[in-house]
Coordinates of C-alpha atoms and ligand atoms in Angstrom, one line a residue:
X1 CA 196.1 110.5 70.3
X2 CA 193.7 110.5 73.1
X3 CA 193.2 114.4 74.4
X4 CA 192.7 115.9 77.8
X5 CA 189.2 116.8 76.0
X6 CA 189.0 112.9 75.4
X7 CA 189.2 112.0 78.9
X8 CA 187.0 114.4 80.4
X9 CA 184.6 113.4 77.6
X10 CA 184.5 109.9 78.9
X11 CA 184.4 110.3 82.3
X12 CA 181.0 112.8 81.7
X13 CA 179.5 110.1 79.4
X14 CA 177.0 108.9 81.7
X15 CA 175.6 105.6 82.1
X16 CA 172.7 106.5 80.0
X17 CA 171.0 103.1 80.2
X18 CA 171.3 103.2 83.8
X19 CA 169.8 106.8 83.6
X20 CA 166.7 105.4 81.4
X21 CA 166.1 102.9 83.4
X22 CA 166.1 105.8 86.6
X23 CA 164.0 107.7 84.6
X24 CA 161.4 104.7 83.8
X25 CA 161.4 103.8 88.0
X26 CA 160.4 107.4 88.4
X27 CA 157.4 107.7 85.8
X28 CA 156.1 104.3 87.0
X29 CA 156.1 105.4 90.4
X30 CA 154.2 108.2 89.2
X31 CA 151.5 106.5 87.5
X32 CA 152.8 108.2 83.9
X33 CA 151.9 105.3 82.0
X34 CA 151.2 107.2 78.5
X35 CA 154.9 108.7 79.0
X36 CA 156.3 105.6 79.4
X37 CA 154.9 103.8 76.6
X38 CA 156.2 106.7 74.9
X39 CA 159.7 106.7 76.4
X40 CA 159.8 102.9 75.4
X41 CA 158.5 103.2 71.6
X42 CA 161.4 106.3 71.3
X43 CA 164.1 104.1 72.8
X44 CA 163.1 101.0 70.6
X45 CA 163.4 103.1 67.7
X46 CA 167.0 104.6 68.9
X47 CA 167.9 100.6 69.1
X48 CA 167.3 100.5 65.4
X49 CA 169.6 103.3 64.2
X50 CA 172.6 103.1 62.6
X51 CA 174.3 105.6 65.1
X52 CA 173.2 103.5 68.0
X53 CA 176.0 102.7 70.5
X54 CA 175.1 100.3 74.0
X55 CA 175.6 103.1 76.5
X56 CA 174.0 106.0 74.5
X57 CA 170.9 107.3 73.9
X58 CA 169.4 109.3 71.3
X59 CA 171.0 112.5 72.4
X60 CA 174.2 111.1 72.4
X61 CA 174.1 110.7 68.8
X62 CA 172.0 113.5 68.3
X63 CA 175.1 115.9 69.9
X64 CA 177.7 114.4 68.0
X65 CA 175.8 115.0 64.5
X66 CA 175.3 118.4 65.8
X67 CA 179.2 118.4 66.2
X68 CA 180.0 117.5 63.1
X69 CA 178.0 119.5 61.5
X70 CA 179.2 122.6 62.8
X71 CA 182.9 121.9 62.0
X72 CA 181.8 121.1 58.6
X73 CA 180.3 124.2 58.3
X74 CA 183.3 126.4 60.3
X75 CA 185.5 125.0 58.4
X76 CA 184.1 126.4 55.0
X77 CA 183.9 129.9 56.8
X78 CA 187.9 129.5 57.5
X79 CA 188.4 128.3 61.0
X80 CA 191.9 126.7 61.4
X81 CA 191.4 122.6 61.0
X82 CA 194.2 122.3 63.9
X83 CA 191.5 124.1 66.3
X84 CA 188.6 121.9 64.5
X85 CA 189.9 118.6 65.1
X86 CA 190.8 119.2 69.0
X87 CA 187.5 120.5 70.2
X88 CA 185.1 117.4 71.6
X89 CA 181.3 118.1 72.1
X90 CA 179.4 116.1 75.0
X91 CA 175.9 116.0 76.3
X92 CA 175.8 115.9 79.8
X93 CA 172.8 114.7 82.4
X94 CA 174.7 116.6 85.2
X95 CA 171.9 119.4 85.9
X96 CA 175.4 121.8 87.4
X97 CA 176.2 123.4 83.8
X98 CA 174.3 124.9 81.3
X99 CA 176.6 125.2 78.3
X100 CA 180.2 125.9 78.2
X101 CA 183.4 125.3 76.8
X102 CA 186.4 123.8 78.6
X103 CA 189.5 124.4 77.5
X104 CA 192.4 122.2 78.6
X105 CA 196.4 122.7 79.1
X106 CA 197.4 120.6 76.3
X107 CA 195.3 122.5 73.6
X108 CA 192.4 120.7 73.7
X109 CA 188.7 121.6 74.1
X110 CA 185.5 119.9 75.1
X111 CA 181.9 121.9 74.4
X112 CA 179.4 120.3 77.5
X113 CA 175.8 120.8 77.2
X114 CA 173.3 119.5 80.0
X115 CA 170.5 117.7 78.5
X116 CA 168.2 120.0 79.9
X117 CA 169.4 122.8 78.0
X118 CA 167.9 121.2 74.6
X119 CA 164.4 120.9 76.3
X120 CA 164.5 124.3 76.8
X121 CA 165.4 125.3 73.4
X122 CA 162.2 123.3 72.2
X123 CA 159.6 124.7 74.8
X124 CA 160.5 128.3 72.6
X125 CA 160.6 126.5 69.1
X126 CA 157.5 124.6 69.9
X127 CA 155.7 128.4 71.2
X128 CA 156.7 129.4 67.7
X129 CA 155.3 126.5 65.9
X130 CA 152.2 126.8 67.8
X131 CA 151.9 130.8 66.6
X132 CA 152.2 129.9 62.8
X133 CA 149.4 126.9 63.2
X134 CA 147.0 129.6 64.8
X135 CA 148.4 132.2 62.2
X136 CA 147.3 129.8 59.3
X137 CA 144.1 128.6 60.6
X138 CA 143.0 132.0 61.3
X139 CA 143.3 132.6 57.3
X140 CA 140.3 132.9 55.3
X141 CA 141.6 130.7 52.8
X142 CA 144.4 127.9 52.9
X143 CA 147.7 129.1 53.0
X144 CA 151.5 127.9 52.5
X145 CA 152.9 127.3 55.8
X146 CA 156.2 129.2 54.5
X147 CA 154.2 132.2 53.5
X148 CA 152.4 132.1 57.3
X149 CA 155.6 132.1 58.7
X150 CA 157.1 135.0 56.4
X151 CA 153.5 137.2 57.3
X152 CA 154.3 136.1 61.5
X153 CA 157.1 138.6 61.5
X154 CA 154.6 141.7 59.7
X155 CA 152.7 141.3 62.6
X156 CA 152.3 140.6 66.7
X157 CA 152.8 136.9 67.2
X158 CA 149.7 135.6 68.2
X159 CA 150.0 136.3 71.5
X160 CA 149.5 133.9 74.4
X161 CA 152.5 134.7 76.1
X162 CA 151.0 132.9 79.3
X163 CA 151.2 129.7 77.3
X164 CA 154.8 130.2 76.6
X165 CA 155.6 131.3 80.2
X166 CA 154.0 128.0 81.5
X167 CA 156.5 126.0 79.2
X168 CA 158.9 127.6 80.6
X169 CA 157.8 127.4 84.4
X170 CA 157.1 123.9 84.2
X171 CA 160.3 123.6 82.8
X172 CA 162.2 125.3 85.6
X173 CA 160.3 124.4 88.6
X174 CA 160.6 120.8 87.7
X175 CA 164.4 121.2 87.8
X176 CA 164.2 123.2 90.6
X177 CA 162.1 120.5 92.2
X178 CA 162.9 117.1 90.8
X179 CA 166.2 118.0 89.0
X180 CA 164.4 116.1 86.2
X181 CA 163.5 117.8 82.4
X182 CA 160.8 117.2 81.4
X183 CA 158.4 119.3 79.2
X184 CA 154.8 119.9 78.8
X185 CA 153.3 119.3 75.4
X186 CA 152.2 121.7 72.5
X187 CA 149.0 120.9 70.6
X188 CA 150.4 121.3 66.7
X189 CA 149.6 119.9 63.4
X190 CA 151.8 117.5 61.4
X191 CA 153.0 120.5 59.8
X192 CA 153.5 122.6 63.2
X193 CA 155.7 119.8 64.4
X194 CA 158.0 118.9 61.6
X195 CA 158.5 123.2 61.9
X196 CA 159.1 122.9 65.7
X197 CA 161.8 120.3 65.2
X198 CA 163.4 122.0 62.4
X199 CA 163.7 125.1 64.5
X200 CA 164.9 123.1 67.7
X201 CA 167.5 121.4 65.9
X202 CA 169.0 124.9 64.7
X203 CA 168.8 126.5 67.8
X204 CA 171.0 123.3 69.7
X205 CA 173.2 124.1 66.5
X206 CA 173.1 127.7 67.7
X207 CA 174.0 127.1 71.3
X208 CA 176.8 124.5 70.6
X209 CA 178.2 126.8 67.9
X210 CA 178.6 129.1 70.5
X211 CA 180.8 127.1 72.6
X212 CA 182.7 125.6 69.8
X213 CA 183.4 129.3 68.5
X214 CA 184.8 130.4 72.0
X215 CA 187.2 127.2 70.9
X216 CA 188.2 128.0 67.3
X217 CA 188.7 131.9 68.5
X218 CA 191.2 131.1 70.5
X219 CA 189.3 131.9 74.0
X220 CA 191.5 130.9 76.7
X221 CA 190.9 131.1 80.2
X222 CA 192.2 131.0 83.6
X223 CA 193.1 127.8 85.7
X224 CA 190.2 125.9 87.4
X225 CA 190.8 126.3 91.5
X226 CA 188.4 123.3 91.8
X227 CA 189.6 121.0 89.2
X228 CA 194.1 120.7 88.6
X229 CA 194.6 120.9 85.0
X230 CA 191.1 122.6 84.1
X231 CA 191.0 125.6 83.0
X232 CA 187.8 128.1 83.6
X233 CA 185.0 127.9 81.4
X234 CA 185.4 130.2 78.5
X235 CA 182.2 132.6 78.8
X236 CA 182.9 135.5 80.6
X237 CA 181.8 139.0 81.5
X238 CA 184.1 139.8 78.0
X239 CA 181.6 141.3 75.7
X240 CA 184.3 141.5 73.0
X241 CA 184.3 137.7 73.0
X242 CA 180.7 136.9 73.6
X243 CA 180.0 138.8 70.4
X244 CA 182.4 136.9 68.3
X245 CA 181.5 133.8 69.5
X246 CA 177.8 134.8 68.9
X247 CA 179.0 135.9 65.4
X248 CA 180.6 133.1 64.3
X249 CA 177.5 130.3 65.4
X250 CA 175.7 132.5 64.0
X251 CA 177.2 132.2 60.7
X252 CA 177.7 128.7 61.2
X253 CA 174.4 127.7 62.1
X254 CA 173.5 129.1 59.0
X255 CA 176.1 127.6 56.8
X256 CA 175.4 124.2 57.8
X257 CA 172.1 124.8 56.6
X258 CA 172.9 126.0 53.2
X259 CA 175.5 122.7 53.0
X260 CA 172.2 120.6 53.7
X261 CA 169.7 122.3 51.8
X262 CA 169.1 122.2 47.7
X263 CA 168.0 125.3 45.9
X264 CA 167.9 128.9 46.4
X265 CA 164.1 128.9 48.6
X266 CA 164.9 126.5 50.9
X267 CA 168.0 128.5 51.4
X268 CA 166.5 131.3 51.7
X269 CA 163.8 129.5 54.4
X270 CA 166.5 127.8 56.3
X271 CA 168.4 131.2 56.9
X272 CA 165.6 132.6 58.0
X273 CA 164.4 129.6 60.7
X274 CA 168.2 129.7 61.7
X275 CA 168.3 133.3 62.6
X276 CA 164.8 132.8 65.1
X277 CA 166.3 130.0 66.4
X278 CA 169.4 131.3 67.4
X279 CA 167.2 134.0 68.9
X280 CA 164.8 131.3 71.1
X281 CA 168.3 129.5 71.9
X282 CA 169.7 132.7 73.8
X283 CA 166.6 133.2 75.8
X284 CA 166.6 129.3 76.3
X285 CA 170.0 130.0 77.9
X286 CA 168.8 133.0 79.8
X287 CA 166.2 131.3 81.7
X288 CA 168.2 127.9 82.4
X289 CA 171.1 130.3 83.8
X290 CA 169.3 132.8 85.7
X291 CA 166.5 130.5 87.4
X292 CA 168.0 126.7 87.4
X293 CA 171.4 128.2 89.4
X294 CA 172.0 130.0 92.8
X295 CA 175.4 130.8 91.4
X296 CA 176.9 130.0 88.1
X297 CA 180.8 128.9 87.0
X298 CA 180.5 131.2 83.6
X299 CA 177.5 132.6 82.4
X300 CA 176.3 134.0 79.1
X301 CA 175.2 138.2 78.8
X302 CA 171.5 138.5 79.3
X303 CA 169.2 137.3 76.2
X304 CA 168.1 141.3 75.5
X305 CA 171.9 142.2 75.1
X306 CA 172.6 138.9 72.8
X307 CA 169.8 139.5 70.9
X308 CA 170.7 143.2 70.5
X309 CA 173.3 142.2 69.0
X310 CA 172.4 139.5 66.6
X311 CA 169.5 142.3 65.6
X312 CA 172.2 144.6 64.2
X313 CA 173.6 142.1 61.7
X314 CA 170.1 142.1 59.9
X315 CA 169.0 144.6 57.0
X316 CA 167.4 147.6 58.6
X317 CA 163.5 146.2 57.0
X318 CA 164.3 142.6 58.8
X319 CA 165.4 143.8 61.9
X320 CA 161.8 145.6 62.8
X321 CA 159.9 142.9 61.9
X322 CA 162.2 140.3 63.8
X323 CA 161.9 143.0 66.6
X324 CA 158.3 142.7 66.0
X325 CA 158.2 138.4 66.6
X326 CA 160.4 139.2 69.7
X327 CA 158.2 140.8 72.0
X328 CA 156.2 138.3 73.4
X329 CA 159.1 135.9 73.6
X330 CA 160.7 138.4 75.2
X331 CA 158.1 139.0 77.8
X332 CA 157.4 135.5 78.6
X333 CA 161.0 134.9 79.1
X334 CA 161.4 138.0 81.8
X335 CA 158.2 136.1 83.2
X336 CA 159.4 132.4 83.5
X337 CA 162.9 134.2 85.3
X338 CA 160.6 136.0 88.1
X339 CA 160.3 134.4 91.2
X340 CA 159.4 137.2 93.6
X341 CA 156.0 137.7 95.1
X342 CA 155.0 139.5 91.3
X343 CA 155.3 136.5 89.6
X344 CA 152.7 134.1 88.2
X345 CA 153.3 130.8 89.1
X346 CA 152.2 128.3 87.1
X347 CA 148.9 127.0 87.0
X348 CA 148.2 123.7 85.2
X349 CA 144.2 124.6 85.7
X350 CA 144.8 128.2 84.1
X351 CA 146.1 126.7 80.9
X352 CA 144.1 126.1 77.2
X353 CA 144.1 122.1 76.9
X354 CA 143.5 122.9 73.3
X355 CA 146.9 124.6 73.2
X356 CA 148.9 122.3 75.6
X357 CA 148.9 118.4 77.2
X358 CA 150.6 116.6 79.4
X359 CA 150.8 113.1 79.5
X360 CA 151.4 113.2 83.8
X361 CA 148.9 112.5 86.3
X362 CA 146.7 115.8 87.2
X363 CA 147.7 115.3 90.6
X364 CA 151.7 115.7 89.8
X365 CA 151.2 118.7 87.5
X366 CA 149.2 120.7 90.8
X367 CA 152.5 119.5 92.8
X368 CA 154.4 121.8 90.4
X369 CA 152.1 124.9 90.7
X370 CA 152.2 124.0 94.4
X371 CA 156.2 124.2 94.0
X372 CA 155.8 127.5 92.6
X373 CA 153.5 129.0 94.5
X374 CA 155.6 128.2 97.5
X375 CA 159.1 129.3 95.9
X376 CA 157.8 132.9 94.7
X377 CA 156.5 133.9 98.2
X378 CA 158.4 137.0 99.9
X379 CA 161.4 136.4 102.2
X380 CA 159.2 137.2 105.5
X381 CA 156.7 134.5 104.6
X382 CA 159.5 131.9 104.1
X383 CA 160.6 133.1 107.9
X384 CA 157.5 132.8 109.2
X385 CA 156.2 129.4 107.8
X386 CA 159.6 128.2 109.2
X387 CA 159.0 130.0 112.5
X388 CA 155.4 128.5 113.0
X389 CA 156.1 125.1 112.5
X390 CA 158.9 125.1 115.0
X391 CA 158.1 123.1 117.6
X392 CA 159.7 122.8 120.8
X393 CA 162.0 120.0 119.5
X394 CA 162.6 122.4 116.1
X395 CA 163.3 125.6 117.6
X396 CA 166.1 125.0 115.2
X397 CA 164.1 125.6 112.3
X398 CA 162.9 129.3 112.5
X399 CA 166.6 130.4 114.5
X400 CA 168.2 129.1 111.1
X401 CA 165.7 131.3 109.1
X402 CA 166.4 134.3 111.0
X403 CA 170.2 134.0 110.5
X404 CA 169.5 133.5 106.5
X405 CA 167.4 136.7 106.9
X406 CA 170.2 138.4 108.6
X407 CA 172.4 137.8 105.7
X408 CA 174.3 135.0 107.7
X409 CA 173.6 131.7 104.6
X410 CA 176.9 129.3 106.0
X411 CA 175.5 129.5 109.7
X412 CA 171.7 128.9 108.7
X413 CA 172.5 126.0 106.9
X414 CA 174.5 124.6 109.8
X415 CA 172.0 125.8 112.4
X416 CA 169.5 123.0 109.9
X417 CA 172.0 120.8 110.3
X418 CA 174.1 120.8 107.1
X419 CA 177.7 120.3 108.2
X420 CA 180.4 123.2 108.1
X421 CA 182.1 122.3 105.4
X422 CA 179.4 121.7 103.3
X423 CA 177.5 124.8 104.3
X424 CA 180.9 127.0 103.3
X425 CA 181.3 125.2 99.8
X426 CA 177.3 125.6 99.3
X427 CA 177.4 129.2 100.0
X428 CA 181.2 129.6 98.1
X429 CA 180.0 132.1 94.9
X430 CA 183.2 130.8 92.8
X431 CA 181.2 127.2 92.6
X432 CA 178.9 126.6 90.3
X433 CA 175.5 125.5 92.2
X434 CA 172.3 124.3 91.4
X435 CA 169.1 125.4 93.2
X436 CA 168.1 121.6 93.3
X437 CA 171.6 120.5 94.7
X438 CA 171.5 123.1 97.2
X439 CA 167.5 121.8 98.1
X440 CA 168.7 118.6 98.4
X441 CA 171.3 119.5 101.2
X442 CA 168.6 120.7 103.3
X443 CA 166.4 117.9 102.4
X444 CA 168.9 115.3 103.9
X445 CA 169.3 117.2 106.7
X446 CA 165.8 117.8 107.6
X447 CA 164.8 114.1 106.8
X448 CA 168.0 112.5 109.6
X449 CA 166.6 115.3 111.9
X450 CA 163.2 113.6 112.3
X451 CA 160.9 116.5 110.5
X452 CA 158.1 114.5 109.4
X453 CA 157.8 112.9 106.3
X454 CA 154.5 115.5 104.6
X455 CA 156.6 118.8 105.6
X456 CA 160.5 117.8 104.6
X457 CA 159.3 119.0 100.8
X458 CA 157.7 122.3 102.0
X459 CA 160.2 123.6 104.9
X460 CA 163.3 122.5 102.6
X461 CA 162.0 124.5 99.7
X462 CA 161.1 127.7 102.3
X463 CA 164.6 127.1 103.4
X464 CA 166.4 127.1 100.4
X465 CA 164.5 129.9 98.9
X466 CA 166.1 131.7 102.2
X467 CA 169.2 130.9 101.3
X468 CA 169.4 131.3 97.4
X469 CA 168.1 135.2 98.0
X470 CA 171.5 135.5 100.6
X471 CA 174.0 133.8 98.1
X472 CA 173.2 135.4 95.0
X473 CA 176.2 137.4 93.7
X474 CA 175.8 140.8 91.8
X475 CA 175.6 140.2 88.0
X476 CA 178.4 141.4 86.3
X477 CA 176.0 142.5 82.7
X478 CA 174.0 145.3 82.8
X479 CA 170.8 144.1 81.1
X480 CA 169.1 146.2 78.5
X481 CA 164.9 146.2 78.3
X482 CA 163.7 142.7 76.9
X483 CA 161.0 145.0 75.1
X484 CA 163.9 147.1 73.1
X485 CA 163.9 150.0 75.0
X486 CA 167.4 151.8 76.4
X487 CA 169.3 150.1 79.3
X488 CA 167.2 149.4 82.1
X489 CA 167.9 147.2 85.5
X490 CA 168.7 143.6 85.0
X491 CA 165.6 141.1 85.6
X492 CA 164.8 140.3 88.9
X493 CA 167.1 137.5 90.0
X494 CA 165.4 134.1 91.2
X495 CA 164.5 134.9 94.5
X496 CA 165.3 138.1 94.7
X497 CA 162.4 140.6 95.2
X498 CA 162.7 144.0 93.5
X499 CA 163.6 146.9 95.4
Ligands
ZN1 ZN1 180.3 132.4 75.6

């Protein structure tokens, strides 16, 4: 029987040839020739699998062994099969969800996770990776790479929390930008990377467990304004139910590793990856959430409470040294989320090329620290650029930054020339909306109005910025300090200078 989950499913199953094929226009116009060859060689191989459908790429069937995976293993810990067998997993391009889990009227439920989300997740596994290659070179004498990664948690990672923040601001800005993923590289050994993959793969498991659990619990939601026959999606401001859901992947994350490993060590080595990665997974999900949106349909607590409470199901001994591996995680995450006039944008020139790479033209990786620089200027500069380079023709330009700076959002963005109904469902906190989608608004709108060509990418961005900072609704969590301490104020929110 075909589900309401089915259909949904189908209609979110992108044309992923036709978004290859995007994807190879955009690199070539970019002069990314190494990238492509790369792109080409990976979809070649995808070609040859036996899961390989016309249609679908590798993620495709990468989500739907994750999937499967996860009911085998929530099935052993006692979920009901009728829940099991109506819950769909999908993998979406569409940059306007992070993860979530729909539930529909006739029972059903489908788990959606953008693309990007998974990108994220290995930026974090690929930091950790790079800590336990320095962490075994810096031994005196050669060491098991198990036995590194056992000593990691005893100690400080190895630091280099600027390297992870730049990950994770390349990452972001590039969405923010470009609405395209795509991730710088990590310098690691044969050994580093098999480690880095092992680690990403559990913490997708994580954040797909996570949705599915919502599912299997029994987490039912309200109807969908937007959408007849939708309901809302299931995370909420209910900490009760974030918990269990967390609880639940959790466990299941880490059963489907003991169904897939053989003997007692690699057990014991799998639980142990699966509970870091389901740590890296919620701060993936953190930083998608709080800097990729202006507002959000359903968002997930902050990282520091999720990982607060994954802490307390550890042994007292474990949970200080996992503490311990956290911090500068932790840090580099509250980094890559701060966009006010403290932050540190990211700097392709300040980074180690013996840590990272990049297979992108130097002139496209400056664009992003450009991007960045520009986005995580104060509220008056974003007036002001606007203001000085109206003309006489674009007075328009600064009187709509003034009315964004006077807390008016709908009429600034129809003083640029958005129209009204647009501008209403752009600044309408109920929808769930992109900081790229709302860009791109402004974009249009500037490019018909006749600003030229070299300053459409730097007034939309100074615009948008103004708007973003207006829209913004209260969070409903209370964060607690990434560093471990007591309840503190919630991160700065993108755009949103402190104080
Ligand atoms: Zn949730």
């Amino acid at each position: 029987m075909t589900t309401l989950a089915d259909r949904k499913r189908a209609l979110l199953q992108a044309d992923r040839e036709a978004a290859l094929a995007e994807k190879r226009r955009q690199l070539r116009e970019l002069g990314a020739h190494d990238l492509l060859r790369q792109v080409d060689e990976a979809s070649a191989d995808w070609r040859k699998d036996p899961r390989y459908k016309p249609g679908a790429d590798l993620s495709v069937g990468f989500v739907d062994m994750v999937g499967e995976e996860l009911k085998a293993a929530m099935a052993d810990l006692g979920a009901s099969a009728a829940r099991l067998e109506s819950v769909r997993v999908v993998t979406t391009l569409d940059q306007a969800v992070s993860a979530q889990m729909t539930p529909f009227d006739d029972g059903s439920g489908l788990v959606i996770v953008a693309d990007g989300i998974f990108g994220m997740c290995s930026s974090y596994c690929q930091y950790l990776a790079l800590c336990a290659d320095k962490r075994s070179h810096a031994a005196s004498r050669p060491t098991a790479f198990w036995r590194v990664l056992r000593d990691l948690g005893k100690g400080e990672l190895f630091g280099h929390e600027d390297v992870l923040t730049a990950l994770l601001r390349y990452h972001t800005t590039h969405q923010r930008a470009l609405a395209a993923s795509t991730q710088l590289g990590v310098r690691l050994s044969p050994e580093g990377e098999r480690y880095a993959w092992q680690l990403s793969h559990l913490a997708y498991r994580f954040v797909v467990g996570h949705e599915m659990a919502h599912h299997v619990l029994g987490h039912s939601s309200g109807p969908s304004a937007f959408a007849p026959g939708e309901r809302l999606p299931a995370c909420s401001a209910d900490d009760r139910r974030e918990r269990d859901a967390d609880r639940l992947a959790f466990q299941a994350t880490r059963r489907a590793s003991e169904r897939l490993s053989h003997g007692r060590w690699e057990t014991l080595g799998m639980r142990e990856r699966a509970t870091m990665a389901a740590l890296m997974a919620m701060m993936a999900l953190h930083v998608a959430e709080r800097t990729l949106f202006v507002h959000h349909g359903g968002s997930h607590p902050p990282a520091a409470v999720r990982t607060g409470w994954l802490l307390e199901q550890l042994k007292p001994g474990k949970q200080q040294s996992t503490r311990r591996l956290l911090r500068v995680p932790m840090k580099a995450t509250k980094a890559a989320t701060d966009l006010s006039e403290h932050a540190r944008p990211f700097s392709w020139q300040a980074l180690d090329p013996d840590l990272v790479f990049s297979p992108m033209p130097p002139s496209h990786l400056e664009a992003i620290g450009e991007f960045d620089a520009m986005q995580c200027e104060t509220e008056a500069f974003h007036v002001s650029w606007l203001e000085r380079h109206a003309t006489a023709d674009t007075a328009w330009l600064g009187e709509g930054a003034r009315l964004a700076a006077a807390g008016e959002p709908a009429p600034a963005l129809q003083r640029w020339g958005v129209d009204a109904g647009t501008s209403r469902t752009l600044c309408d906190p109920r929808r769930a909306l992109t900081f790229f989608t709302l860009k791109d608004h402004i974009t249009r709108s500037f490019t018909e109005r006749g600003i030229a060509e070299q300053w459409v990418a730097p007034h939309a961005l100074a615009a948008s910025m103004l708007i973003a900072r207006r829209v913004q609704p209260r969070r409903a969590h209370l964060a607690q300090d990434p560093d471990g301490g007591g309840p503190a104020q919630e991160p700065p929110m993108p755009g949103i200078s402190p104080g």
